[in-house]
Coordinates of C-alpha atoms in Angstrom, one line a residue:
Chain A
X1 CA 33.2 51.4 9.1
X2 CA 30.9 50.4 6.3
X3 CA 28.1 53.5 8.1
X4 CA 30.6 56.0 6.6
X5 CA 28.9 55.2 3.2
X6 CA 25.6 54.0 4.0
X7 CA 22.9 56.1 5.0
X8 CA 21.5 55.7 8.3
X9 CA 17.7 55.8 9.5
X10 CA 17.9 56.3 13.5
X11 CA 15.4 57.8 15.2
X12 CA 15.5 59.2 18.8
X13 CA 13.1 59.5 21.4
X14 CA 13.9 61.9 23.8
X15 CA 11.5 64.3 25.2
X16 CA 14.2 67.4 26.7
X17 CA 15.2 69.7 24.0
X18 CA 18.4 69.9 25.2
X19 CA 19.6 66.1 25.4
X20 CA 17.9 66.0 22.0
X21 CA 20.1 68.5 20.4
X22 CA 23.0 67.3 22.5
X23 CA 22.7 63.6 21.0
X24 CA 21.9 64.9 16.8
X25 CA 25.4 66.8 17.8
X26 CA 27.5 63.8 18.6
X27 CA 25.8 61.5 15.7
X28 CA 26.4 64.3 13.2
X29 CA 29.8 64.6 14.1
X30 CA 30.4 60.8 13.9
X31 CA 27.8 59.9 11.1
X32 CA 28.1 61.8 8.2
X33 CA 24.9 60.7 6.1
X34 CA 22.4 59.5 8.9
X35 CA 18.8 60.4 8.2
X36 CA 17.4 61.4 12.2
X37 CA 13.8 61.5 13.2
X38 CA 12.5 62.7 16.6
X39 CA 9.7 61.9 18.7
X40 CA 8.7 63.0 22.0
X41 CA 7.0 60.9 23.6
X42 CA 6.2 57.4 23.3
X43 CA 3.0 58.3 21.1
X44 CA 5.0 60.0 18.7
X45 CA 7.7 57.3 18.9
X46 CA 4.9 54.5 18.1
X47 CA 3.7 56.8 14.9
X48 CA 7.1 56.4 13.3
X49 CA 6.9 52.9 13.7
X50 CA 4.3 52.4 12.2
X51 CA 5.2 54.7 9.1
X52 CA 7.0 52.1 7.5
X53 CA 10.3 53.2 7.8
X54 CA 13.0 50.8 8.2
X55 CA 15.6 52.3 11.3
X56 CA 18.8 50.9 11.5
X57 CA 18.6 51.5 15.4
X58 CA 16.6 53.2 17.7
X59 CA 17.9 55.9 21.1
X60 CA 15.4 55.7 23.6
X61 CA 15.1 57.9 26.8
X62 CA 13.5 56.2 29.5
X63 CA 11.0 58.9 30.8
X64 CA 9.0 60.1 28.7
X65 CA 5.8 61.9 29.4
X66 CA 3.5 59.9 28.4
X67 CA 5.2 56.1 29.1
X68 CA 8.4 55.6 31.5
X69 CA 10.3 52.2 32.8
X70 CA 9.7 48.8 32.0
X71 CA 6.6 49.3 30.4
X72 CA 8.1 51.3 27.8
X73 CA 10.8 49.6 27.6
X74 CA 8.8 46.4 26.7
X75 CA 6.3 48.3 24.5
X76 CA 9.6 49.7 22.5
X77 CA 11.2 46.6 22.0
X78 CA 7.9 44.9 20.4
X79 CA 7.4 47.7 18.1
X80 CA 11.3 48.2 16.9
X81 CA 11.0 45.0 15.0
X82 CA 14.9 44.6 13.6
X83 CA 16.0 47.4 14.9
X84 CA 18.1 47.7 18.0
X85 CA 17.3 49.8 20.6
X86 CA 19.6 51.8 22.9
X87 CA 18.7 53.0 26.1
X88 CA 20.0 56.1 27.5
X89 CA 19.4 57.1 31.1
X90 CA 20.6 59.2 34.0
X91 CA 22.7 58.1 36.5
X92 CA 19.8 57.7 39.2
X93 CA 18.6 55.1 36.8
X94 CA 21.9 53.5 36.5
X95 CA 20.5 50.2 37.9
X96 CA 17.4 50.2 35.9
X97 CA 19.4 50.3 32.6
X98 CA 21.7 47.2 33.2
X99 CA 18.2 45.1 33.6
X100 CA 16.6 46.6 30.6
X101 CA 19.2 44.2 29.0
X102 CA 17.3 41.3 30.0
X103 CA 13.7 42.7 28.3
X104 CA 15.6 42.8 24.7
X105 CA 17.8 46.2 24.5
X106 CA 20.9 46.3 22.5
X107 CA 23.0 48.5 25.0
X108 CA 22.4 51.6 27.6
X109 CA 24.1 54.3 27.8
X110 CA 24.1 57.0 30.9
X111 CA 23.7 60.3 29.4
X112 CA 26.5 61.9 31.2
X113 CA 29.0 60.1 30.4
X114 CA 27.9 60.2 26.4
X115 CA 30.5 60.7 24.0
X116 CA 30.1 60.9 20.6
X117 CA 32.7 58.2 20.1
X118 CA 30.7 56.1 22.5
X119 CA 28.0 56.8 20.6
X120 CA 28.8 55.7 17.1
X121 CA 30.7 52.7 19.1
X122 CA 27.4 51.4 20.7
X123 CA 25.1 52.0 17.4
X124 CA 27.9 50.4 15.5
X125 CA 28.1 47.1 17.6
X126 CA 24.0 47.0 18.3
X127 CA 23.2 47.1 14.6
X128 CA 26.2 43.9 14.0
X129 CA 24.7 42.2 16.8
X130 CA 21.2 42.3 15.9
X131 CA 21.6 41.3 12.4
X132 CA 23.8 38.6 13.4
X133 CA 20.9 37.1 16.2
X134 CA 18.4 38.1 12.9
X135 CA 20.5 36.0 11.0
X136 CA 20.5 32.9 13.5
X137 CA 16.9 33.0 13.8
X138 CA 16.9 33.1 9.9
X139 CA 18.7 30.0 9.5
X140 CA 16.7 28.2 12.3
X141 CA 13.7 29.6 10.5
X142 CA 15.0 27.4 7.4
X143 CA 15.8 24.2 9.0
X144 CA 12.0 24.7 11.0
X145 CA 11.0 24.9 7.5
X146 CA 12.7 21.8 6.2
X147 CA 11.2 19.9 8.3
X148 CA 7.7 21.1 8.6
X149 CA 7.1 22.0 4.6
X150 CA 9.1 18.8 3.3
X151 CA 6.6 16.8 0.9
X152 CA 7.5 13.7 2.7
X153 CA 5.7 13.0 6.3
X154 CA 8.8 13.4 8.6
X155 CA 8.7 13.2 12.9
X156 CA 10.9 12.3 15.5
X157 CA 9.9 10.7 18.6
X158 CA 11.7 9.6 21.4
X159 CA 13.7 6.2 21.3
X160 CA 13.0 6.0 25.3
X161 CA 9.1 6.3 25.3
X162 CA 8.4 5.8 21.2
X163 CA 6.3 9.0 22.0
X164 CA 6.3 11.5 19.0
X165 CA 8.0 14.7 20.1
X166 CA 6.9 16.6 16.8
X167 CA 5.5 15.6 13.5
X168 CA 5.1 17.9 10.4
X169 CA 2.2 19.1 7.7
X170 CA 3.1 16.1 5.3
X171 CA 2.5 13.2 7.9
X172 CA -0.5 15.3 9.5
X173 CA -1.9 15.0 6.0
X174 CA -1.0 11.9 5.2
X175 CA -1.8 9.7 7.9
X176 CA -5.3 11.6 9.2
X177 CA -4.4 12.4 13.0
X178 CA -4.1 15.7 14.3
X179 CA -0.6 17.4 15.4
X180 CA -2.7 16.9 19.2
X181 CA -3.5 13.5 18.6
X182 CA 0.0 12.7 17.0
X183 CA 1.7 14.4 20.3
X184 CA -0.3 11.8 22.8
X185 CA 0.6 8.7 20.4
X186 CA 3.4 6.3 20.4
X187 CA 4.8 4.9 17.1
X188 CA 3.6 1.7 18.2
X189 CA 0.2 3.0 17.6
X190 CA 0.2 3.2 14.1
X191 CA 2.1 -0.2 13.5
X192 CA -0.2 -2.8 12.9
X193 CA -0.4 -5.2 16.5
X194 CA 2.0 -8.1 15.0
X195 CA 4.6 -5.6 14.0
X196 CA 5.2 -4.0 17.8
X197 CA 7.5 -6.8 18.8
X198 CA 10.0 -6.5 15.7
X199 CA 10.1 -2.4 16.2
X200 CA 10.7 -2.6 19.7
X201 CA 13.5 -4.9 18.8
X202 CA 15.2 -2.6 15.9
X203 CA 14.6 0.9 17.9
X204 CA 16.6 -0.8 21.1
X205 CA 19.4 -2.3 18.6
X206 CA 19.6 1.0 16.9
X207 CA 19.2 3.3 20.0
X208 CA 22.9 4.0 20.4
X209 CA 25.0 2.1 17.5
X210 CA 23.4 2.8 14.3
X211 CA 23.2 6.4 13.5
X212 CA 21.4 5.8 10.3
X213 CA 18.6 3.4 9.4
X214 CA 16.3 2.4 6.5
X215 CA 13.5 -0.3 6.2
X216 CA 10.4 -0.8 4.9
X217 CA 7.6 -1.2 7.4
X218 CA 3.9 -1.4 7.6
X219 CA 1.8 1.7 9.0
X220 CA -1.7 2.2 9.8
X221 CA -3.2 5.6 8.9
X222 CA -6.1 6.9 11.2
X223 CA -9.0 5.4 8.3
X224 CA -7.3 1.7 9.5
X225 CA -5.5 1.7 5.9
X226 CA -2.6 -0.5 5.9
X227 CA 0.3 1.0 4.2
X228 CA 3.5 -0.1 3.3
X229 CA 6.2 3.3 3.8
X230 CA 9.8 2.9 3.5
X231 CA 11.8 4.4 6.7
X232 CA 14.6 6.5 6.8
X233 CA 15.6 8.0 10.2
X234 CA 18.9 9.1 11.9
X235 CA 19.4 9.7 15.9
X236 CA 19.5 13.5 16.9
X237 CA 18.9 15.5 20.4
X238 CA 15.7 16.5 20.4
X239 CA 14.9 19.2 23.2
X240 CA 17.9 17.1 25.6
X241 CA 16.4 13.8 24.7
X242 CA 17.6 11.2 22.9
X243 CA 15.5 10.7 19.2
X244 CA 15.3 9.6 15.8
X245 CA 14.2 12.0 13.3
X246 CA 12.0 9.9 11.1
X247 CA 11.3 10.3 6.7
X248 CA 8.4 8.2 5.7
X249 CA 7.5 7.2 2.2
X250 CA 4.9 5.4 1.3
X251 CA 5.5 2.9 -1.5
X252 CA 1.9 1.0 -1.6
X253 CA 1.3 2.2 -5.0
X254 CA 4.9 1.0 -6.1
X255 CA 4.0 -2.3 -4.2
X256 CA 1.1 -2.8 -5.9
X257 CA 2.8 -2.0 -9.7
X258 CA 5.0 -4.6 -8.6
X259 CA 2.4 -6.9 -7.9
X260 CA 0.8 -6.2 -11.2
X261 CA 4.0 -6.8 -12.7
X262 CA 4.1 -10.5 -10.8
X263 CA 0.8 -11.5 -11.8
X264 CA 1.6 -10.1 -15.6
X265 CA 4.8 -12.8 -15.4
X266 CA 2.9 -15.4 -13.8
X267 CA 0.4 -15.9 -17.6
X268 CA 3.7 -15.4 -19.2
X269 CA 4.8 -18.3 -17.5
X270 CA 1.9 -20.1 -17.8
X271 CA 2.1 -19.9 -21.4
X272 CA 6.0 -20.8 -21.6
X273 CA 4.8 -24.1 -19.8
X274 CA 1.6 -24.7 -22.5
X275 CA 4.6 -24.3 -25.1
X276 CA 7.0 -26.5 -23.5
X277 CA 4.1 -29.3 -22.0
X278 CA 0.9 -29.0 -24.2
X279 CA 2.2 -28.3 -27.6
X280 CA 5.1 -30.9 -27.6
X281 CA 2.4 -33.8 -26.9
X282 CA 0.4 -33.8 -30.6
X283 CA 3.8 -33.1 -32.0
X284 CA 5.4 -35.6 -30.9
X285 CA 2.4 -38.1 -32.1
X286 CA 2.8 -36.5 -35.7
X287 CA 6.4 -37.1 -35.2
X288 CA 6.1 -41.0 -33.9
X289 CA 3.5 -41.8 -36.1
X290 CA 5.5 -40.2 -39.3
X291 CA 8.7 -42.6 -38.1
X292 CA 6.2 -45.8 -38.1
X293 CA 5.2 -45.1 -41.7
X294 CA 8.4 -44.9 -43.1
X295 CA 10.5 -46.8 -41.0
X296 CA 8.5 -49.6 -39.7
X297 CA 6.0 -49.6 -42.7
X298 CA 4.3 -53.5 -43.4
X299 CA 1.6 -55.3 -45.1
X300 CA -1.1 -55.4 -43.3
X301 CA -0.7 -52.3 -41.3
X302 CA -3.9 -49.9 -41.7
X303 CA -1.8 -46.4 -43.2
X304 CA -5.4 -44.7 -43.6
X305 CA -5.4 -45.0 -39.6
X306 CA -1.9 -43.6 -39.3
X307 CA -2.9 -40.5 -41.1
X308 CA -6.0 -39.9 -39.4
X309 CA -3.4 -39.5 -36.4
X310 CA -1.7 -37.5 -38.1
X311 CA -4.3 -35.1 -38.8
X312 CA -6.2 -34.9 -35.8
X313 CA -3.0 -34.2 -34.1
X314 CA -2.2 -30.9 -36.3
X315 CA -5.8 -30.0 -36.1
X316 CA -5.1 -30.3 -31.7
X317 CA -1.6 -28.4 -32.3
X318 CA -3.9 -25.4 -34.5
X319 CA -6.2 -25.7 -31.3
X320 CA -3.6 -25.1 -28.8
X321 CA -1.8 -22.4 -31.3
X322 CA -4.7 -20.4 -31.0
X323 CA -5.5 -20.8 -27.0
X324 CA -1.8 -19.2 -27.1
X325 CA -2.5 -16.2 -29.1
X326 CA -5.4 -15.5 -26.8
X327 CA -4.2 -15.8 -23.9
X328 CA -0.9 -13.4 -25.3
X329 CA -3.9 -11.0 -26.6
X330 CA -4.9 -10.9 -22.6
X331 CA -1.6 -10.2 -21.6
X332 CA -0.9 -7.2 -23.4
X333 CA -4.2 -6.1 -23.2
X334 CA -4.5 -6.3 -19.7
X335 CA -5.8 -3.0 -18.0
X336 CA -2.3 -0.6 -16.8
X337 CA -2.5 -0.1 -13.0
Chain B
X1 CA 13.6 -64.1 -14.5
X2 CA 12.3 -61.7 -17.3
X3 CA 11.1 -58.1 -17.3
X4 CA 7.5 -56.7 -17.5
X5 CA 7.2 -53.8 -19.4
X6 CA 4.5 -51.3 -18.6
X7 CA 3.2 -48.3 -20.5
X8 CA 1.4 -45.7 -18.5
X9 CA -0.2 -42.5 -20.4
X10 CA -3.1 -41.1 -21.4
X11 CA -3.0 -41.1 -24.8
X12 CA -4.6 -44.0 -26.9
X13 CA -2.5 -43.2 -29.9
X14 CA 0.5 -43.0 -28.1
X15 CA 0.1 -46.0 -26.4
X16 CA -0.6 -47.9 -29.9
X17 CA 3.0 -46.2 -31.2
X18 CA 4.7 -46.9 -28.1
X19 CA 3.5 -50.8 -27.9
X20 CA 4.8 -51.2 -31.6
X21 CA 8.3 -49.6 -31.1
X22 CA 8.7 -51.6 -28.1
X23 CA 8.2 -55.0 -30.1
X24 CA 9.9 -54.4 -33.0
X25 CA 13.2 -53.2 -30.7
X26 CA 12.6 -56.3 -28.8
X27 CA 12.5 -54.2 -25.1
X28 CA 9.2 -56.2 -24.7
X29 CA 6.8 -59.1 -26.6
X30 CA 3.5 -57.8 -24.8
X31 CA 3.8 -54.5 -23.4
X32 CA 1.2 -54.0 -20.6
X33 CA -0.6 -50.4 -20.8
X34 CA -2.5 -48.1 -18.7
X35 CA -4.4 -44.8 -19.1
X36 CA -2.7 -43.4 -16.1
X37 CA -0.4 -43.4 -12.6
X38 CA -3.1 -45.2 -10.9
X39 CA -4.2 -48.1 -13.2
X40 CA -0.8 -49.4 -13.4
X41 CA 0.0 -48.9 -9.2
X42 CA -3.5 -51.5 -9.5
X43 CA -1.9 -54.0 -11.6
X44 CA 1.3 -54.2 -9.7
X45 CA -0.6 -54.4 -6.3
X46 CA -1.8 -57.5 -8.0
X47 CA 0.2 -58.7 -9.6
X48 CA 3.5 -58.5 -8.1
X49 CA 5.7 -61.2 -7.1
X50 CA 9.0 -61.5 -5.2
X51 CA 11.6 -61.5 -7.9
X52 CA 9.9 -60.1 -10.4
X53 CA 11.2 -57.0 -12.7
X54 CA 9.6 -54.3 -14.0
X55 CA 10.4 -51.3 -16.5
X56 CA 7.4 -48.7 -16.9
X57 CA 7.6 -46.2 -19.9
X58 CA 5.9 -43.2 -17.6
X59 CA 4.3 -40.5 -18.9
X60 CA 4.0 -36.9 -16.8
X61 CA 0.7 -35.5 -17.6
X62 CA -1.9 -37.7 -17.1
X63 CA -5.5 -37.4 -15.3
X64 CA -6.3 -39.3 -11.7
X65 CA -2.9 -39.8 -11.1
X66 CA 0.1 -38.4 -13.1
X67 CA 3.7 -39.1 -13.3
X68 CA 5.1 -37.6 -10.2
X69 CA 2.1 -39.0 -8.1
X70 CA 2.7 -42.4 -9.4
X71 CA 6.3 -42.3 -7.9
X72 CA 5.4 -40.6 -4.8
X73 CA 3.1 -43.4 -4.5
X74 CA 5.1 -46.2 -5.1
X75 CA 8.0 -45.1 -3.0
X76 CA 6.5 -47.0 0.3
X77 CA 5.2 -50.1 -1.7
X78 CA 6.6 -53.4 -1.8
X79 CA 7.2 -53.2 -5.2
X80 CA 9.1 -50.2 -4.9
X81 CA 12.9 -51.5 -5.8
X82 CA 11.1 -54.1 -8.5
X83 CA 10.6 -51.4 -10.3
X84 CA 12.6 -49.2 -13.3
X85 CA 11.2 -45.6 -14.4
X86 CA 12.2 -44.4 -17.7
X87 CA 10.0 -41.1 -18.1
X88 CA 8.9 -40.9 -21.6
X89 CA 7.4 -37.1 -21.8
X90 CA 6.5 -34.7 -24.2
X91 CA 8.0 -31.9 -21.5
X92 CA 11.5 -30.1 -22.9
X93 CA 10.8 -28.7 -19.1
X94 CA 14.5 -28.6 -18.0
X95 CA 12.9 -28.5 -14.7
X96 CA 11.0 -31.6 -15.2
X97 CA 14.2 -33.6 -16.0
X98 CA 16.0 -32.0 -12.6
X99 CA 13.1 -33.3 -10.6
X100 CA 13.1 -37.0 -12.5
X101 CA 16.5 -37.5 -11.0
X102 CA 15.3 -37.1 -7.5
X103 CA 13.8 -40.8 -8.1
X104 CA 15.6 -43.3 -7.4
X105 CA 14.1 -45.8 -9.6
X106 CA 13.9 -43.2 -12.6
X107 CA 16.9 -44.6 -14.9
X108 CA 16.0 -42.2 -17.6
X109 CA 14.3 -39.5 -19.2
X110 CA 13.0 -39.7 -22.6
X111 CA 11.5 -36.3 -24.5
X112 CA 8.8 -38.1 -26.8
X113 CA 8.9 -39.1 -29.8
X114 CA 10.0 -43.0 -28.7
X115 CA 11.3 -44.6 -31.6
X116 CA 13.5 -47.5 -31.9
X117 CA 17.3 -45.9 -31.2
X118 CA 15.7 -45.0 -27.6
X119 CA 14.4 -48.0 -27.3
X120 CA 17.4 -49.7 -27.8
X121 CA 18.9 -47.3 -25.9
X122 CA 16.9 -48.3 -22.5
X123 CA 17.7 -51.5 -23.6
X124 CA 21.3 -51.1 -22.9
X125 CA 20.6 -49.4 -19.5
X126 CA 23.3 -50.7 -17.0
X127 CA 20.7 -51.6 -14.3
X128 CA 18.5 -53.4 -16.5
X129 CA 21.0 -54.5 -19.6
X130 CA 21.0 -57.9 -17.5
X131 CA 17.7 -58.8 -18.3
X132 CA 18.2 -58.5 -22.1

């Protein structure tokens, strides 16, 4: 086993000399490079652990003189952190050690029947088992984390009662209520009144077909701001109960670039259509009255007049040439949201 | 049985341009005119007799009553299938020509200048060449 080359830190707490000895025998024997401290009693044992050593597993007797039974056994288990702890006890304590089990040991052992194959065994399998629980509760640490640190304002609530069933730091933040005041909410409470009928609708269309769904929805935050947040949410179990697991992102401020944007294309428009509509009109007086006097030129018509049209109408085109250029000049100029 | 012919817009010097082109292509002797939509709905409420035709040279963008408002208007009038649109406009709108075909009595649409080939052109209209 991979022990045979690493050293081991075990410490044993065991307050008879001789089952003391008896036990550094068999791990010796078994474990070639293990480090062993001894305390003993419980006083001594909580010294250690607080030293800052890191034990790979821990051999606890269960009467000691100055702490015995469940209470130790409790007090131990707090204080061994990673580490696993065996119990060892007599036979008159046969029972007892079976239900230590149940407050968090790794394995008991009764001393007469200790081996120092059985011992190595039992270390062996209490330090895989513990880092393989430490390493579930890692990864469920992580996915915790996910949810609760994401930058985004996440919750799920339940598609039965719309209640939310947990929400994390981002939507706290972002929306003003409390995790408390989130907890006693629906998600009908922060949809504006007008809204409730179309949710209701899509959460009951969605509540066992569609796995995944995405919209864009109005919210109210606790100040009474409207917002407009796209949703992203999936159904998932939560705690037995059927849920949707919810991403929120609020996209007001991309709303209102776009309505910047609108109102930027609506002058641009405005002056296309003075192009198309104002402009043509003295042009196409220059160009009428320029086809009278050379086509339909005669004696007594008054030229002086014709020209007069002419002019004021280039001096109207210069007029509206100019209201264009301003009006592009506003445009471009026109504040960046 | 002879056709009217009215001139509705806004502007005097158009009007004056529009009149002469309109006599010397023959479309009309004594082209009627009006400063806008509403004048000329006035002069047919008066004027208008059973059997009588009528061609109006209709501008868009007038005050009081403009182009479109004149045909909304005339649509429930008596006068209403006496009557002959050809838009005359200084719009290159395409979207002004797509809505001047919604009219039934708009036969066609004219960007401005007017000279005589469009003239002529109306003139040979099929639902008014009779009158010629």
């Amino acid at each position: 086993m991979a022990f045979s080359v690493k050293e081991l830190q075990l410490l044993i707490i065991e307050d008879n000399p001789g089952d003391f000895l008896l036990i550094e025998d068999y791990l010796r024997e078994e474990i070639a490079n293990s480090v062993i401290q001894h305390a003993k009693t419980f006083s001594q044992a909580k010294e250690k652990l607080n030293q800052d050593i890191h034990f790979d597993a821990i051999l606890l007797d269960l009467s000691l003189p100055d702490a015995s039974g469940k209470q130790l056994v409790k007090e131990m288990v707090k204080l061994s952190g990673s580490a696993p702890v065996i119990v060892l006890t007599g036979y008159t304590d046969k029972a007892f050690g079976v239900r230590t089990l149940s407050l968090g040991v790794s394995d008991y052992l009764l001393k007469d029947e200790l081996n120092p194959s059985q011992l190595y065994k039992s270390i062996a399998y209490s330090i895989e088992r513990k880092r393989i629980s430490f390493q579930l509760k890692e990864s469920e640490e992580k996915y915790r984390n996910l949810f609760h640190l994401s930058p985004l304002p996440m919750w799920v609530f339940d598609v039965e009662t719309y209640r939310f069933l947990n929400v994390n730091e981002a939507a706290i933040r972002h929306y003003g209520y409390s995790r408390e005041e989130f907890l006693g909410m629906t998600i009908k409470d922060i949809r504006p009144e007008e809204d409730v009928g179309n949710l209701e609708e899509t959460v009951n269309s969605n509540k066992k077909t569609d796995v995944f769904f995405q919209g864009t929805v109005r919210h109210h935050k606790k100040n009474g701001t409207l917002i407009h947040v796209q949703v992203q949410s999936n159904l998932i179990e939560f705690e037995g109960r059927p849920a949707r697991l919810v991403l929120a992102t609020d996209i007001s401020e991309r709303m209102n670039y776009i309505q910047a944007i609108e109102d930027q294309n609506m002058k641009m428009r405005e002056i296309a259509w003075i192009q198309s509509h104002v402009v043509r009109a003295p042009l196409a007086r220059i160009m009428t009255v320029i086809d009278v006097l050379r086509n339909h030129a005669t004696e007594e018509m008054d030229t002086t007049e014709l020209l007069n049209h002419i002019l004021s109408s280039a001096n109207e085109l210069d007029d509206i040439l100019r209201e264009i250029v301003k009006k592009t000049e506003e445009v471009e100029n026109q504040p960046k949201p | 049985m002879s056709l009217k012919v009215l001139i509705a817009d806004d502007d005097e010097v158009v009007i004056f341009l529009q009149k002469m082109m309109v006599v010397h292509s023959g479309l009309s002797p004594e082209p009627i005119s009006f400063n806008d939509g509403k004048a000329a709905i006035d002069y047919l409420n008066e004027q208008y007799k059973e059997g009588d035709s009528y061609l109006i040279l209709l501008d868009i963008n007038m005050p009081v009553m403009n182009g479109w408002e004149f045909l909304d208007a005339i649509q429930t009038m008596p006068f209403s299938n006496a009557v002959s649109v050809v838009m005359v406009t200084s719009s290159i709108d395409s979207k002004d020509r797509d809505k001047a075909k919604q009219y039934t009595q708009v036969i066609d649409y004219i960007e401005k200048p007017l000279n005589i080939e469009t003239c002529n052109r109306i003139k040979r209209l099929p639902q008014i060449a009779d009158l010629f």
